[in-house]
Amino acid sequence: VIFPEGEIYHHHESLDDLNEGVAAIALRVADGQPADRRLHLVPVALRYAYGDAVARSFPRRLERLERRIWWKPRADLPVVERIVRLGRGLLAVKEEEFLGHAQTGTLGERLRGFQLHLAAEVERRLGIDSGDQRLPHRVKIARQRIRQRLTANPPPTAEEVRALQSDIDRLFLVVQAYSYPLPYMTATPTVSRIAETLFKIEEDAFGAGEHPEPRSATVRSAAPTHVAAFVGARGMTFKSAATPLIGHLAGAIQSLLGA
């Protein structure tokens, strides 16, 4: 079983970008198989959900988070508004720390700007040209470059190690910020989506989130994809089919999550 998102995200109804490793492995194996054997890729979706009872925990948990940043609890505001307001405040703290000032714009624009600034800063120090790659891929490449430098021979100096470790921390913040797809909660504020977002904020603010109520877990699978037949039907080679195959897998899993 391979989890191709590569990270743990707390938005269980929305699939994030898939890494191509699962497709590369499947294609490599399928390419070397005898004609009488078939390799199949089976899309599987795991979806967690809360019951309505979890909503009873929202006021207490929001008050705890608001007090965490020395705010007066705003029990008079709707839950979603309190979460967005809290997000703006927490982001402003990190913007002040890493950018020297809080940004202007909507919360979504600020989150995106914060991610891009930190990622570009690390890439510049590492000599990486990111091109038009998406952020998860950029973080992956930067982490690989850092590992190479930390394990180089001759080894890096103590000062270089400190700088590389600082870059690791910045990349972690990029992933943290990327893990909040704002419209996921605000556009469809279901009890489960609010609970997932609140859990993520608690995890980032306190080091651990809270599951005050049981969750259900649903596992669904789709029809297996015969890898060699998938490649042949598109007139491709096994070496060139990774992107279409991972796109096919992503579409199947997202359909299962929305079922």
Short mmCIF file of N, CA and C in Angstrom, two decimals, residues 4 25 37 43-44 48 51 82 93-94 97 104 108 128 136-137 153 157 167 178 205-206 229 238:
data_model
loop_
_atom_site.label_atom_id
_atom_site.label_comp_id
_atom_site.label_asym_id
_atom_site.label_seq_id
_atom_site.Cartn_x
_atom_site.Cartn_y
_atom_site.Cartn_z
N PRO A 4 0.18 8.09 -1.81
CA PRO A 4 0.90 8.93 -2.79
C PRO A 4 0.84 10.43 -2.55
N ILE A 25 6.87 3.26 -9.99
CA ILE A 25 7.08 1.89 -9.52
C ILE A 25 6.23 0.92 -10.33
N ARG A 37 1.37 -12.34 -17.31
CA ARG A 37 1.13 -11.77 -15.98
C ARG A 37 0.65 -10.34 -16.14
N PRO A 43 -7.07 1.90 -7.10
CA PRO A 43 -7.32 3.14 -6.35
C PRO A 43 -8.13 2.85 -5.08
N VAL A 44 -7.66 3.36 -3.96
CA VAL A 44 -8.37 3.19 -2.68
C VAL A 44 -8.45 4.55 -1.99
N TYR A 48 -12.36 10.01 6.50
CA TYR A 48 -12.77 10.10 7.90
C TYR A 48 -13.87 11.16 8.03
N GLY A 51 -19.30 12.94 13.56
CA GLY A 51 -20.73 13.13 13.72
C GLY A 51 -21.01 14.54 14.23
N ARG A 82 -14.71 32.91 13.68
CA ARG A 82 -13.69 32.86 14.73
C ARG A 82 -12.45 32.13 14.24
N VAL A 93 1.66 36.52 13.23
CA VAL A 93 2.81 36.25 14.10
C VAL A 93 3.98 35.71 13.28
N LYS A 94 3.69 34.74 12.38
CA LYS A 94 4.74 34.14 11.56
C LYS A 94 5.25 35.12 10.50
N GLU A 97 7.66 37.33 12.17
CA GLU A 97 8.90 36.60 12.48
C GLU A 97 9.79 36.44 11.25
N THR A 104 -0.63 42.42 3.66
CA THR A 104 -1.99 42.88 3.43
C THR A 104 -2.69 41.90 2.49
N GLY A 108 -6.32 34.07 2.32
CA GLY A 108 -5.82 33.16 1.29
C GLY A 108 -4.62 33.74 0.56
N ILE A 128 18.61 26.63 -6.41
CA ILE A 128 17.60 25.84 -7.12
C ILE A 128 16.74 26.75 -7.98
N PRO A 136 4.48 21.51 -3.31
CA PRO A 136 4.94 20.24 -2.73
C PRO A 136 6.17 19.68 -3.44
N HIS A 137 6.21 19.83 -4.77
CA HIS A 137 7.38 19.34 -5.51
C HIS A 137 8.60 20.20 -5.20
N ASN A 153 30.77 14.84 1.52
CA ASN A 153 32.13 14.57 1.95
C ASN A 153 33.07 15.49 1.16
N THR A 157 30.46 22.63 7.45
CA THR A 157 30.92 23.24 8.71
C THR A 157 29.72 23.38 9.66
N ASP A 167 16.88 26.19 7.10
CA ASP A 167 16.12 26.02 5.86
C ASP A 167 15.11 24.88 6.00
N TYR A 178 0.68 25.43 3.50
CA TYR A 178 0.05 24.78 2.35
C TYR A 178 -1.08 23.84 2.79
N ALA A 205 -0.53 24.83 16.91
CA ALA A 205 -0.40 25.75 18.04
C ALA A 205 0.09 25.06 19.31
N PHE A 206 -0.36 23.81 19.53
CA PHE A 206 -0.05 23.11 20.77
C PHE A 206 0.82 21.87 20.59
N ALA A 229 -2.20 -2.30 -20.23
CA ALA A 229 -3.28 -1.94 -21.13
C ALA A 229 -3.50 -0.44 -21.15
N PHE A 238 6.33 2.87 -21.52
CA PHE A 238 6.27 2.77 -20.06
C PHE A 238 7.03 3.93 -19.40
#
